[in-house]
MMTF fields as JSON, N, C-alpha, C and O atoms, coordinates in Angstrom:
{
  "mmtfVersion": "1.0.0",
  "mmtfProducer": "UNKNOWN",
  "numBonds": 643,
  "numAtoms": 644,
  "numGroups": 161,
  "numChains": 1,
  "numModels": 1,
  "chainsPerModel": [1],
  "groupsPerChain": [161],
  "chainIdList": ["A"],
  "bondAtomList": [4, 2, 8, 6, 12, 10, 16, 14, 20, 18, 24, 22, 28, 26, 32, 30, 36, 34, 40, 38, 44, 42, 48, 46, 52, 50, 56, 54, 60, 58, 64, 62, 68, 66, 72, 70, 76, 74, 80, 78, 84, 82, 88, 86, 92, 90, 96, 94, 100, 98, 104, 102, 108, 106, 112, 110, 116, 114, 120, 118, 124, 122, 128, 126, 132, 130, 136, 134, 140, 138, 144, 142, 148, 146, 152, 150, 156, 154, 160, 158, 164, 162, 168, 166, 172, 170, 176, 174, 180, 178, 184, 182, 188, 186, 192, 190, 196, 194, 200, 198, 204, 202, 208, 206, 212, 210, 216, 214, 220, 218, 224, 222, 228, 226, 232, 230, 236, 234, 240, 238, 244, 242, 248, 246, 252, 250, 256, 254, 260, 258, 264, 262, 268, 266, 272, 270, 276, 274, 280, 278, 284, 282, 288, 286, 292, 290, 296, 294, 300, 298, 304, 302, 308, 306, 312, 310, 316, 314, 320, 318, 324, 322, 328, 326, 332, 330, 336, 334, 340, 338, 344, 342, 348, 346, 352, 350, 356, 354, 360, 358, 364, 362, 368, 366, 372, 370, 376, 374, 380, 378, 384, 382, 388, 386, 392, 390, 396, 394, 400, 398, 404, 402, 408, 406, 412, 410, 416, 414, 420, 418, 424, 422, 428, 426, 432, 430, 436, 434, 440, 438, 444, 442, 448, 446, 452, 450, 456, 454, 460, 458, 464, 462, 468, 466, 472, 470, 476, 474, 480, 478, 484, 482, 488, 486, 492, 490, 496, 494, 500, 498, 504, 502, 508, 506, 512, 510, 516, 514, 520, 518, 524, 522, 528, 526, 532, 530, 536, 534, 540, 538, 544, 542, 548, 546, 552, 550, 556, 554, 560, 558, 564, 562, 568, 566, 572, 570, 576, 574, 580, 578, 584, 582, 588, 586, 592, 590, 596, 594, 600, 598, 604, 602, 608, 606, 612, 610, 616, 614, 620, 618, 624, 622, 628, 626, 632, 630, 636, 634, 640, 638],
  "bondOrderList": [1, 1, 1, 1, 1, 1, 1, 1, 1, 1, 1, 1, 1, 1, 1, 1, 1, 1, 1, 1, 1, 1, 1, 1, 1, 1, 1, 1, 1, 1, 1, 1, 1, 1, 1, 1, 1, 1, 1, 1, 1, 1, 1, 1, 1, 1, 1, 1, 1, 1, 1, 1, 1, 1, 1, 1, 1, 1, 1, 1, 1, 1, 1, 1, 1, 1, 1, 1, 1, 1, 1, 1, 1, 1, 1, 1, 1, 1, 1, 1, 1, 1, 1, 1, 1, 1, 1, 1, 1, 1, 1, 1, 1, 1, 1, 1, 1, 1, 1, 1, 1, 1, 1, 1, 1, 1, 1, 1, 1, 1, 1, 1, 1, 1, 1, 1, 1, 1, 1, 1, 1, 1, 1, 1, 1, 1, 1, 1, 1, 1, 1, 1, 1, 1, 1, 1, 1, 1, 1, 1, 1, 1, 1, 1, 1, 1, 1, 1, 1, 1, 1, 1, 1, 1, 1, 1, 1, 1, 1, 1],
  "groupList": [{"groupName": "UNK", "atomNameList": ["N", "CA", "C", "O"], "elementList": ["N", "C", "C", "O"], "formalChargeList": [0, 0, 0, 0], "bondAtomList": [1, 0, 2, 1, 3, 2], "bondOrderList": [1, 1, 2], "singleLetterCode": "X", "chemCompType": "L-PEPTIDE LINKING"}],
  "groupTypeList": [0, 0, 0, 0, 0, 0, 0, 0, 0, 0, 0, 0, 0, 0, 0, 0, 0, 0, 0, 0, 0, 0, 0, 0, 0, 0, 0, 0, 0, 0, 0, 0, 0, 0, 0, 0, 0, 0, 0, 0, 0, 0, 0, 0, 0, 0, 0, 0, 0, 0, 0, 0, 0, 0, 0, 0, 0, 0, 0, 0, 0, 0, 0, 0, 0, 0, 0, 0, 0, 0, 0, 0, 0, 0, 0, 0, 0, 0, 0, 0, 0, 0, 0, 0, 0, 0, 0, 0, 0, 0, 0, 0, 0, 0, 0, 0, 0, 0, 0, 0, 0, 0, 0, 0, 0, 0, 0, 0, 0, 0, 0, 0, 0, 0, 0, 0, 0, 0, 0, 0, 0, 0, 0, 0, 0, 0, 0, 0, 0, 0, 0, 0, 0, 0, 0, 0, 0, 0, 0, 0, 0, 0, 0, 0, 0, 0, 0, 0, 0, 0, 0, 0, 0, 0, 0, 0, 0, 0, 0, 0, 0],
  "groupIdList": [1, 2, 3, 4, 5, 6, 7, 8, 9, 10, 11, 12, 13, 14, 15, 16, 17, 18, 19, 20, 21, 22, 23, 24, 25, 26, 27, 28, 29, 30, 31, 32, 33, 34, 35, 36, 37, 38, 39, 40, 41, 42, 43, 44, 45, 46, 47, 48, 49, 50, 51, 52, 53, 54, 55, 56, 57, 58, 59, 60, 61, 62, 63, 64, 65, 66, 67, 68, 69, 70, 71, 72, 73, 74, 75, 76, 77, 78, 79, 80, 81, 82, 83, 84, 85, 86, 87, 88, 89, 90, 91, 92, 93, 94, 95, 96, 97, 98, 99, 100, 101, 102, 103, 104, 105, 106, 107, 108, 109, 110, 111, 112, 113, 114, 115, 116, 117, 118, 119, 120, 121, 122, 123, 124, 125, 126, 127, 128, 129, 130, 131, 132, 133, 134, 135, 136, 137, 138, 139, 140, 141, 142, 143, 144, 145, 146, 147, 148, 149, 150, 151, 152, 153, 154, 155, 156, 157, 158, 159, 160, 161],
  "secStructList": [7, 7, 7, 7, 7, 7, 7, 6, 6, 7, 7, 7, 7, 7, 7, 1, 6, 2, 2, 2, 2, 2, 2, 2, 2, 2, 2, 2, 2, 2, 2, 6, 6, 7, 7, 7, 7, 7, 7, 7, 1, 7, 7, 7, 7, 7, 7, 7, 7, 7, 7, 7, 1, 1, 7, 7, 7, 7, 7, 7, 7, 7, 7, 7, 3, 3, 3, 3, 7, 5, 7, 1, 1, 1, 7, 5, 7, 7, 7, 3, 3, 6, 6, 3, 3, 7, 6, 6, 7, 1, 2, 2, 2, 2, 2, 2, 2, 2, 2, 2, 2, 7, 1, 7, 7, 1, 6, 6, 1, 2, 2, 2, 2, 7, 5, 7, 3, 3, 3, 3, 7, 6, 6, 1, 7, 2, 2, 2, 2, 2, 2, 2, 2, 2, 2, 1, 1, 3, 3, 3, 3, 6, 6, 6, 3, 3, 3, 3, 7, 7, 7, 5, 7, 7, 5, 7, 7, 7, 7, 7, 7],
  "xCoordList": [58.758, 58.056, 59.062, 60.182, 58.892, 59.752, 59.15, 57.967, 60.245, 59.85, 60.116, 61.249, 59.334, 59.798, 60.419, 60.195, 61.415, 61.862, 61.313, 60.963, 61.152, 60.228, 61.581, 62.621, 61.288, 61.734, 61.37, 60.32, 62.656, 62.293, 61.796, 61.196, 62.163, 62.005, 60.467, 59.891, 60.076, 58.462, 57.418, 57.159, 56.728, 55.584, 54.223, 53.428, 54.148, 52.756, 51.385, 51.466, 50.532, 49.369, 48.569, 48.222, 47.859, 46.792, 44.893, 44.499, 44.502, 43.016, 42.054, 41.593, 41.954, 40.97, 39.391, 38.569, 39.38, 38.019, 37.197, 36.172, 37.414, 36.889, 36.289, 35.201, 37.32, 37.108, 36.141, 35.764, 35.737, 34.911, 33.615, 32.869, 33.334, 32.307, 32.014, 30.898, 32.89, 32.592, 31.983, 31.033, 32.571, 32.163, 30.351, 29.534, 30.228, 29.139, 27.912, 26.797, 28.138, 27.506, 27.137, 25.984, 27.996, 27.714, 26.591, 25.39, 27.491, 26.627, 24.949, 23.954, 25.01, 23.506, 22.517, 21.297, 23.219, 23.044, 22.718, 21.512, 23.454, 22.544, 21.656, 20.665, 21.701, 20.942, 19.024, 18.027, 19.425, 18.29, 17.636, 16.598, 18.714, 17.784, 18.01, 18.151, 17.922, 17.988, 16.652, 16.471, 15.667, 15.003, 14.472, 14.635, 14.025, 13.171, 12.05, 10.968, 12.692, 11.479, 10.689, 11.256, 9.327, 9.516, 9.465, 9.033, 10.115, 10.348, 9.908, 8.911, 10.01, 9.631, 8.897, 8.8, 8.475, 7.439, 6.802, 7.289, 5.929, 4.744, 5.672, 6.044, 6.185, 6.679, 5.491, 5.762, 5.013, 3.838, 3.909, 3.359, 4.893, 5.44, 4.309, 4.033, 3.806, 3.358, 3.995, 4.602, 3.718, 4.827, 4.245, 3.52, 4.337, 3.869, 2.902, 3.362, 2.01, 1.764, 2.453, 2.928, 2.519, 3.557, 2.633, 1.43, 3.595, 3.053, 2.794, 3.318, 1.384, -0.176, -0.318, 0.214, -1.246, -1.524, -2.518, -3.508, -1.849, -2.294, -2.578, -2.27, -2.873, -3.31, -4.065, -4.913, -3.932, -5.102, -6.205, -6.12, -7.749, -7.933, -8.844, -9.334, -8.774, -9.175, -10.509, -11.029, -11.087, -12.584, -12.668, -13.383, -11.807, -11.825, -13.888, -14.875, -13.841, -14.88, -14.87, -13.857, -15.879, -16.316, -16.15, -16.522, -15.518, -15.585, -16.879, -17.908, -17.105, -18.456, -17.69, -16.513, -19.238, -19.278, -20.094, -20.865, -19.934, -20.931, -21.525, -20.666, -22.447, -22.953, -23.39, -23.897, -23.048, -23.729, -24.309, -23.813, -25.332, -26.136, -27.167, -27.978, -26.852, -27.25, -27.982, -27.753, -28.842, -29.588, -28.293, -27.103, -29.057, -28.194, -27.393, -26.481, -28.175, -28.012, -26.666, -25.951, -26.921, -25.331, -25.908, -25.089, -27.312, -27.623, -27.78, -28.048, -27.566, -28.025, -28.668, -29.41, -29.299, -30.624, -30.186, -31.168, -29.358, -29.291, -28.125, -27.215, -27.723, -26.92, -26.894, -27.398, -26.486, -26.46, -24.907, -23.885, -25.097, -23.95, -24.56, -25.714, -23.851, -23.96, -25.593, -26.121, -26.101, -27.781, -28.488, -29.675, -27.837, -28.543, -29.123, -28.176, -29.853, -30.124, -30.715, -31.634, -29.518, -29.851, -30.637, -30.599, -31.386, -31.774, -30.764, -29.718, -30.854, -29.625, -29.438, -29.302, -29.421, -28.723, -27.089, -26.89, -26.31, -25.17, -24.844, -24.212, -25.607, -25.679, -26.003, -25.309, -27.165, -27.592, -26.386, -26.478, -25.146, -24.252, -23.274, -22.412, -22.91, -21.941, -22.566, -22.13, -23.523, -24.124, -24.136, -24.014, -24.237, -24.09, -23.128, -22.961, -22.075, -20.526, -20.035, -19.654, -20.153, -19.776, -20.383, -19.692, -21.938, -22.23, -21.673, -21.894, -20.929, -20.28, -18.805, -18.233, -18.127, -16.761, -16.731, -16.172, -17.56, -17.167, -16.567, -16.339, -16.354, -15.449, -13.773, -12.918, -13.56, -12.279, -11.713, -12.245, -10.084, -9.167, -7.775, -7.701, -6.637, -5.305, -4.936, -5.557, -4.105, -3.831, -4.809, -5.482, -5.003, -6.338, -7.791, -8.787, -7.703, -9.164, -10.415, -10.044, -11.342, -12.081, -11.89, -11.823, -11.857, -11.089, -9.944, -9.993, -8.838, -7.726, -7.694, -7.124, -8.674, -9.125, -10.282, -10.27, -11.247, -12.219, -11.908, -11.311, -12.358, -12.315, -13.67, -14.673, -13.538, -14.432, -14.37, -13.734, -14.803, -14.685, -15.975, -17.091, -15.819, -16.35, -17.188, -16.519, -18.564, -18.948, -19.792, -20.952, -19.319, -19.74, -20.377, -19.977, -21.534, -21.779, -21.046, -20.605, -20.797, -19.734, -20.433, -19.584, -21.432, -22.082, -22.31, -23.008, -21.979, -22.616, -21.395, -20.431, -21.882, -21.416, -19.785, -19.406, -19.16, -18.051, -18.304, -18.145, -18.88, -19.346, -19.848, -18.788, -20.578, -21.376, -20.324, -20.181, -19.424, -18.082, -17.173, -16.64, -17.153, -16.393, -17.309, -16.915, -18.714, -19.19, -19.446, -19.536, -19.521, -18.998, -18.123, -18.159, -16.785, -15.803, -15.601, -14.72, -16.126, -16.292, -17.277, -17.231, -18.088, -19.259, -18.576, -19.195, -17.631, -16.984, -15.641, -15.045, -14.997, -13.356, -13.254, -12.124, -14.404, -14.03, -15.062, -15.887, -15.09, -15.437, -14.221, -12.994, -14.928, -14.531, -15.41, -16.547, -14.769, -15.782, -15.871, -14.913, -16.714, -16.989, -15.405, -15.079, -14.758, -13.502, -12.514, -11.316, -13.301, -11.732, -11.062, -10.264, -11.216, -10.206, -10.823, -12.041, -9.947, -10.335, -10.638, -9.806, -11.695, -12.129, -11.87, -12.612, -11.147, -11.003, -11.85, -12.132, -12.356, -13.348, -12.739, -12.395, -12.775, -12.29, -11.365, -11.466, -10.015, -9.128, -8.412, -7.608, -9.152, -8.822, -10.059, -11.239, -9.709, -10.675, -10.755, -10.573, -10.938, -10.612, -12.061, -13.219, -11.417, -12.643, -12.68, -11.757, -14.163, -14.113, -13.321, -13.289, -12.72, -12.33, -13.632, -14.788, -13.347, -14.136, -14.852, -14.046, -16.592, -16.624, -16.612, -16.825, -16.395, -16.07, -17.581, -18.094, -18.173, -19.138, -19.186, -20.111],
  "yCoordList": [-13.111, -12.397, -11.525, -12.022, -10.457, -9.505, -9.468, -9.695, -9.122, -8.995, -7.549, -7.073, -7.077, -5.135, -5.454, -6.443, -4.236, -4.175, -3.272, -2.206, -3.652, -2.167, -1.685, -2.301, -0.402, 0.492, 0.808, 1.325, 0.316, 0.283, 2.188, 2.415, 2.888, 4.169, 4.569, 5.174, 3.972, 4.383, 4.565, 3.66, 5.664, 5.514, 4.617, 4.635, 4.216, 3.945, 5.051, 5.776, 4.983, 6.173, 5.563, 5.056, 5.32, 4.719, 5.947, 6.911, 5.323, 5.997, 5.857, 4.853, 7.625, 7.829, 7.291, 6.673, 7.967, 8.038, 6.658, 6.679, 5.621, 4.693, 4.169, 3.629, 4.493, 3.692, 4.643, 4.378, 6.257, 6.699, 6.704, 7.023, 6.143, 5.544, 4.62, 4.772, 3.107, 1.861, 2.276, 1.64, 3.531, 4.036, 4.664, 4.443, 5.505, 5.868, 5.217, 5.664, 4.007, 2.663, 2.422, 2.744, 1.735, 1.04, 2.143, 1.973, 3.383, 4.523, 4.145, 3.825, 4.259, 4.559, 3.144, 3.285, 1.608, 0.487, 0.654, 0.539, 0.898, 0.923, 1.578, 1.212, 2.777, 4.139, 3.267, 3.132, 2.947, 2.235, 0.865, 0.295, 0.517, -1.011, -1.254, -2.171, 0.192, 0.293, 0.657, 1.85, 0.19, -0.067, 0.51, -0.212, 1.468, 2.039, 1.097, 0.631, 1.021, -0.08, 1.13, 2.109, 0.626, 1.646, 0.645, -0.467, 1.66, 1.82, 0.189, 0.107, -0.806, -1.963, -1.662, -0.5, -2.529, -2.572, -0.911, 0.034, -0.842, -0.039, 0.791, 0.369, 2.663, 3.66, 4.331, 4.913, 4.318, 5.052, 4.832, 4.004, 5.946, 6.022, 6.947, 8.142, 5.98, 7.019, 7.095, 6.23, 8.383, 8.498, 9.121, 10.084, 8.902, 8.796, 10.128, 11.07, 10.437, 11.6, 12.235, 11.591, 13.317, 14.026, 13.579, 13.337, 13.58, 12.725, 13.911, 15.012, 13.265, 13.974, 13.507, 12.446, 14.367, 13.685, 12.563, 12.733, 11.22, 10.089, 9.207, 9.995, 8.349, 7.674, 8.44, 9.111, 8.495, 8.722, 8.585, 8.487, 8.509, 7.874, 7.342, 8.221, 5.773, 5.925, 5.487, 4.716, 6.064, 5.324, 4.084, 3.996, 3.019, 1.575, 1.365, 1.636, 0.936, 0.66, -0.962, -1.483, -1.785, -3.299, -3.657, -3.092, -4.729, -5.524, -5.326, -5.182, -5.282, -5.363, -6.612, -6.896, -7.354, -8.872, -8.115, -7.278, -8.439, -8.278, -9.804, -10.669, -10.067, -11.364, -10.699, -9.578, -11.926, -12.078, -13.222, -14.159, -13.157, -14.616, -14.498, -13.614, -15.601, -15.775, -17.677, -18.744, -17.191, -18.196, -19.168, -18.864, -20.64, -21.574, -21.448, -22.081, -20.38, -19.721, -18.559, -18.203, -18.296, -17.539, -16.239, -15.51, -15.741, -14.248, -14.269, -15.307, -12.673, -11.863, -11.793, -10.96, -12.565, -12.264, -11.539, -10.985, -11.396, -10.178, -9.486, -10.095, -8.427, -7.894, -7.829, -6.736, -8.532, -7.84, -7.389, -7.947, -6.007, -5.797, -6.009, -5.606, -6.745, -7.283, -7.54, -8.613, -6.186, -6.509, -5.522, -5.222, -5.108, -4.209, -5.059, -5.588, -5.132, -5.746, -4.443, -3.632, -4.755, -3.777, -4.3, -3.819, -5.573, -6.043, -6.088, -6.666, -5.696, -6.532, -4.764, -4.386, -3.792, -2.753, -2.319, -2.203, -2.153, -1.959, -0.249, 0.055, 0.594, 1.953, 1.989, 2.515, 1.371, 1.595, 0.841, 1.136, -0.256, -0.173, 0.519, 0.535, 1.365, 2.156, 3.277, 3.278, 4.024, 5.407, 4.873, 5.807, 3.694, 3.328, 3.024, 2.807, 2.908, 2.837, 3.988, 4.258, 4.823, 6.267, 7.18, 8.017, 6.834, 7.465, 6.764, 7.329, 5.428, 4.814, 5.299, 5.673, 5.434, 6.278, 7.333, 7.489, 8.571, 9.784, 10.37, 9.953, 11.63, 12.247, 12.598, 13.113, 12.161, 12.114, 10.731, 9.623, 11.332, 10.572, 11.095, 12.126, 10.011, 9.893, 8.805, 7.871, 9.146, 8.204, 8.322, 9.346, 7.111, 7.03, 7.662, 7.964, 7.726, 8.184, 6.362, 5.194, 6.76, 5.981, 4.748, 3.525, 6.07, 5.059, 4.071, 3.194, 4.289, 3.492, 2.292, 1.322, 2.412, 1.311, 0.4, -0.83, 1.147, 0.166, -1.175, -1.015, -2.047, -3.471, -3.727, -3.357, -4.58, -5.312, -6.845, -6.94, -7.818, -9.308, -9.72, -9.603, -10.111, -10.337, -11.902, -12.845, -12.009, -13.382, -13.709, -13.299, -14.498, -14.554, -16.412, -17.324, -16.266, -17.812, -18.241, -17.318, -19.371, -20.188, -20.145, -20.246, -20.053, -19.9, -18.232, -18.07, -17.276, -15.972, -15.835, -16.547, -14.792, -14.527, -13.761, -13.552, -13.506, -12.477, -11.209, -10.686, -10.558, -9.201, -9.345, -9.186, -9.509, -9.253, -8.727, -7.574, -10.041, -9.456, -8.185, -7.584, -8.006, -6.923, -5.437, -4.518, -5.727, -4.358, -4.466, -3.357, -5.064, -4.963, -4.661, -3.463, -5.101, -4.516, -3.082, -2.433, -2.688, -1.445, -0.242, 0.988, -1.154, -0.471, -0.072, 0.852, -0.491, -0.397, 0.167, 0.47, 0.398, 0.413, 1.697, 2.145, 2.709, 4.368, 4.738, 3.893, 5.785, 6.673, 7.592, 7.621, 8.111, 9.429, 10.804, 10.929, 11.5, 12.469, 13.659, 13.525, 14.881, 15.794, 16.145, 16.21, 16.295, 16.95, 15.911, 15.981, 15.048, 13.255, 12.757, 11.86, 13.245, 13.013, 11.687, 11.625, 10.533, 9.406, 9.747, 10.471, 9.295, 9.084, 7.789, 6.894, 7.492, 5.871, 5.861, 6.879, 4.644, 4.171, 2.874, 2.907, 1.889, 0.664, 0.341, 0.12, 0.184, -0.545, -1.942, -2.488, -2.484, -3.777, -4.649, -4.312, -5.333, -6.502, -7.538, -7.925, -8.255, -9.781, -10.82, -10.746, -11.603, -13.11, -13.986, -14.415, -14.225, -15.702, -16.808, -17.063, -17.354, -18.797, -19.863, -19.877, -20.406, -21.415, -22.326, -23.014, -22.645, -23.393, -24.802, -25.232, -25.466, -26.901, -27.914, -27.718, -28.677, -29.566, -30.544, -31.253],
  "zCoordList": [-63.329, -62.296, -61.582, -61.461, -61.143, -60.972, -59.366, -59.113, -58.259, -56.95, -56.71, -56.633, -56.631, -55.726, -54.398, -53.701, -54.11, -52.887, -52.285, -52.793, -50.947, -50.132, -49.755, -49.521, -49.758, -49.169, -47.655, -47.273, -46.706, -45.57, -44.817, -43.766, -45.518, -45.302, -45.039, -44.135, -46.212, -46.687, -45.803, -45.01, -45.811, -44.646, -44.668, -45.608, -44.066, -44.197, -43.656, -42.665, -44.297, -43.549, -43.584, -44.651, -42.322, -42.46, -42.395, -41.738, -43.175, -44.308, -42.85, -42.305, -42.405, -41.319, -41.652, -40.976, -43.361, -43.597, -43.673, -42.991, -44.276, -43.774, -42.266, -42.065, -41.297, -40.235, -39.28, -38.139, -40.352, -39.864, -39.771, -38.846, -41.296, -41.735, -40.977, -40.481, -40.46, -39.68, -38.42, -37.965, -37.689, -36.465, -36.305, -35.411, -37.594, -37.589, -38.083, -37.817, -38.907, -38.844, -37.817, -37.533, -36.814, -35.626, -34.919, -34.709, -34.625, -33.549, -34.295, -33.644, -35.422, -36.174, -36.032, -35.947, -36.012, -35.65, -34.272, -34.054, -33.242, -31.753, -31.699, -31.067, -32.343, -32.161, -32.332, -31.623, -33.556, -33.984, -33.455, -33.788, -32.421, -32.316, -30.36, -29.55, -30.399, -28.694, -28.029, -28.273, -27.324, -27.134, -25.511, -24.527, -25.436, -24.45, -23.544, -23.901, -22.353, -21.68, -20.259, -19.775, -19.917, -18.899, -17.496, -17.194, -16.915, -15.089, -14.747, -15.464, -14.261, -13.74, -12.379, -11.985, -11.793, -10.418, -10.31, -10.931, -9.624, -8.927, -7.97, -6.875, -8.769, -7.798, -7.03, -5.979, -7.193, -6.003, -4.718, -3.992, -4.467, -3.003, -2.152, -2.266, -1.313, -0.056, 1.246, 1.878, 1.534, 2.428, 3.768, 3.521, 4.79, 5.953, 6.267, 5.622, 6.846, 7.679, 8.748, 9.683, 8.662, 9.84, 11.215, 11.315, 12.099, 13.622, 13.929, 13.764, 14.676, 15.168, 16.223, 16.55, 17.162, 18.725, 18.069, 17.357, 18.608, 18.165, 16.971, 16.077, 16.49, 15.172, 14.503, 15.091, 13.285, 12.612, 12.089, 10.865, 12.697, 12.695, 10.553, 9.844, 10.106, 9.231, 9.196, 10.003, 8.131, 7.992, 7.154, 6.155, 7.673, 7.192, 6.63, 7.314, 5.533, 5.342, 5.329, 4.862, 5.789, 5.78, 4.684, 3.655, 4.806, 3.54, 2.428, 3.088, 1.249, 0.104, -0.575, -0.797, -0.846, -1.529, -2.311, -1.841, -3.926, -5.126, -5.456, -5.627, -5.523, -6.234, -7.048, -7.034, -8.343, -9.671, -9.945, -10.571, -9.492, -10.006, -11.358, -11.632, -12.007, -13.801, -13.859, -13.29, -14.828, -15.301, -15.73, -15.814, -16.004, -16.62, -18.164, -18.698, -18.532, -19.696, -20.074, -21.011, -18.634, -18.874, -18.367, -17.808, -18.456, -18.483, -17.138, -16.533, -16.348, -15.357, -14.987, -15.507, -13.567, -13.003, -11.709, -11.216, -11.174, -9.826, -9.646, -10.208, -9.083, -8.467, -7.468, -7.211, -6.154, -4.467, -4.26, -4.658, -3.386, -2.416, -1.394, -1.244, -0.406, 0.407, 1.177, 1.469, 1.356, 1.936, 0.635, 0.759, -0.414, -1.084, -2.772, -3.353, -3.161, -4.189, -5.319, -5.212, -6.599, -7.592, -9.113, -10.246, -8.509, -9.672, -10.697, -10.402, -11.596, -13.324, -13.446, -14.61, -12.509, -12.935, -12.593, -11.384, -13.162, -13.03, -12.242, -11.229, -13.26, -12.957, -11.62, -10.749, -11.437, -9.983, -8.814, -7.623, -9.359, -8.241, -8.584, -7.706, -9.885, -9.714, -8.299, -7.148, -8.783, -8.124, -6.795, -6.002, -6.175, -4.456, -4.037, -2.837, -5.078, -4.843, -4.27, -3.132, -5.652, -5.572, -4.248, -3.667, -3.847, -2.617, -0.936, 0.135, -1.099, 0.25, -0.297, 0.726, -1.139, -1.527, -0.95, 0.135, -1.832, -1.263, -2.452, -3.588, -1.743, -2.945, -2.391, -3.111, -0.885, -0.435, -1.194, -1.26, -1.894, -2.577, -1.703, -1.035, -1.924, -0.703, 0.398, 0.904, 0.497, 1.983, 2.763, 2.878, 3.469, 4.403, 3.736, 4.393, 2.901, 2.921, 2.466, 2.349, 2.388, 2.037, 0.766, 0.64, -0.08, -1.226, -1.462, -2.324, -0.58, -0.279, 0.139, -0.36, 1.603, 2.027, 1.377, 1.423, 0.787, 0.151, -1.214, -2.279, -0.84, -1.071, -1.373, -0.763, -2.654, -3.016, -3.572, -4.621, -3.168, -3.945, -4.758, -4.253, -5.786, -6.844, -6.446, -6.024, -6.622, -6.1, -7.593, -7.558, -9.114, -9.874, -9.567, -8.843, -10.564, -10.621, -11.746, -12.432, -12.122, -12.977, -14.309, -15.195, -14.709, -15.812, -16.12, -17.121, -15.632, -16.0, -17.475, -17.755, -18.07, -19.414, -18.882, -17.73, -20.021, -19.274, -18.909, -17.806, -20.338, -20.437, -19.228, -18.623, -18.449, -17.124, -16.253, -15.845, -15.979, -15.324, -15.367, -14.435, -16.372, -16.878, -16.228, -15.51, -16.878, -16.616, -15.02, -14.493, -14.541, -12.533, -12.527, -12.247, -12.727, -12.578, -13.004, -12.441, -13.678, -14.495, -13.546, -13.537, -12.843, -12.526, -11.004, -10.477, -10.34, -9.112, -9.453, -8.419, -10.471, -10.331, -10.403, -10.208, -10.708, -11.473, -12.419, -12.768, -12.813, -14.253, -14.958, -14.852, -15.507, -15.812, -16.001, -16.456, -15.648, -14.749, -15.811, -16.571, -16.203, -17.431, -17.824, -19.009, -17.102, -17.827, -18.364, -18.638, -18.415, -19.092, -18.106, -18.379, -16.555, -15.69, -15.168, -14.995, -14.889, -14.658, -12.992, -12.444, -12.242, -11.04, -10.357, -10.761, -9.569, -9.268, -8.255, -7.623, -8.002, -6.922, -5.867, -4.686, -6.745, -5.922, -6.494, -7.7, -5.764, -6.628, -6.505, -7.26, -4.897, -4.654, -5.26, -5.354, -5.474, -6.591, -6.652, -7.806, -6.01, -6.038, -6.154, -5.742, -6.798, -6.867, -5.762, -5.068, -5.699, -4.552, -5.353, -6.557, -4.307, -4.987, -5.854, -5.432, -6.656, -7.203, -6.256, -5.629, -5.823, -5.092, -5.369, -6.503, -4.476, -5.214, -5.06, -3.958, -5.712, -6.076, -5.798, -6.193]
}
């Protein structure tokens, strides 16, 4: 077996092209498995009204209770807002929504403040639910533009037996 002597002279060079390749691996590895999330919590900043002689005043609207009361069966036998009874029509409480709304949208206006709680019986179907919620939350209006109506929403608590 024969041993070579190095030559302490000798250069070494070290080979760019490889470690260019390793680099553009990696870049192409994040590139690909980096992951776009959006914005966290609710930016919808409102921001004060310029000060006016006095408060402003708003048109707080009263609380609205929807009952849904349903056969043992699960189906729809009424709709009331509060003193108004729409029989099992939905349409007919969107259109009395939309006429105690208004067509003012913004800070303070009607819509901001309006509230509604949901008073379902424990047996009604879901679909029922849904299309109340549906029938109070908005449309969309001839041009695709979504219309919001109510956007606070809440359920009665469960009553207890």
């Amino acid at each position: 077996m024969k041993i070579e002597k190095k030559n302490p002279d000798a250069k070494v060079e070290m080979q760019m092209t490889p470690m260019i390749d390793i680099v553009f691996q990696l870049l192409t590895f994040f590139i690909m498995t980096f992951k776009i999330v959006a914005a966290e919590g609710d930016f919808d900043i409102k921001m004060p009204l310029a000060a006016s002689e006095g408060p402003p005043a708003i048109d707080k609207l009263p609380p609205m209770k929807v009952r849904l009361t349903a056969t043992s069966g699960g189906q729809l036998t009424k709709i009331r807002l509060n003193d108004n009874d729409f029989g099992i029509s939905f349409d007919g409480l969107h259109n009395y929504i939309i006429s105690v709304i208004g067509d003012d949208r913004g800070p303070g206006s009607r819509q901001e403040t309006a509230e509604i709680e949901l008073d379902c019986d424990p047996q009604l179907h879901y679909g029922n639910v849904i299309r109340a919620i549906t029938a109070v939350s908005g449309y969309s209006d001839a041009d695709g533009n979504i219309v919001k109506l109510v956007e606070k929403i809440r359920f009665t608590p469960p009553k207890r037996g």
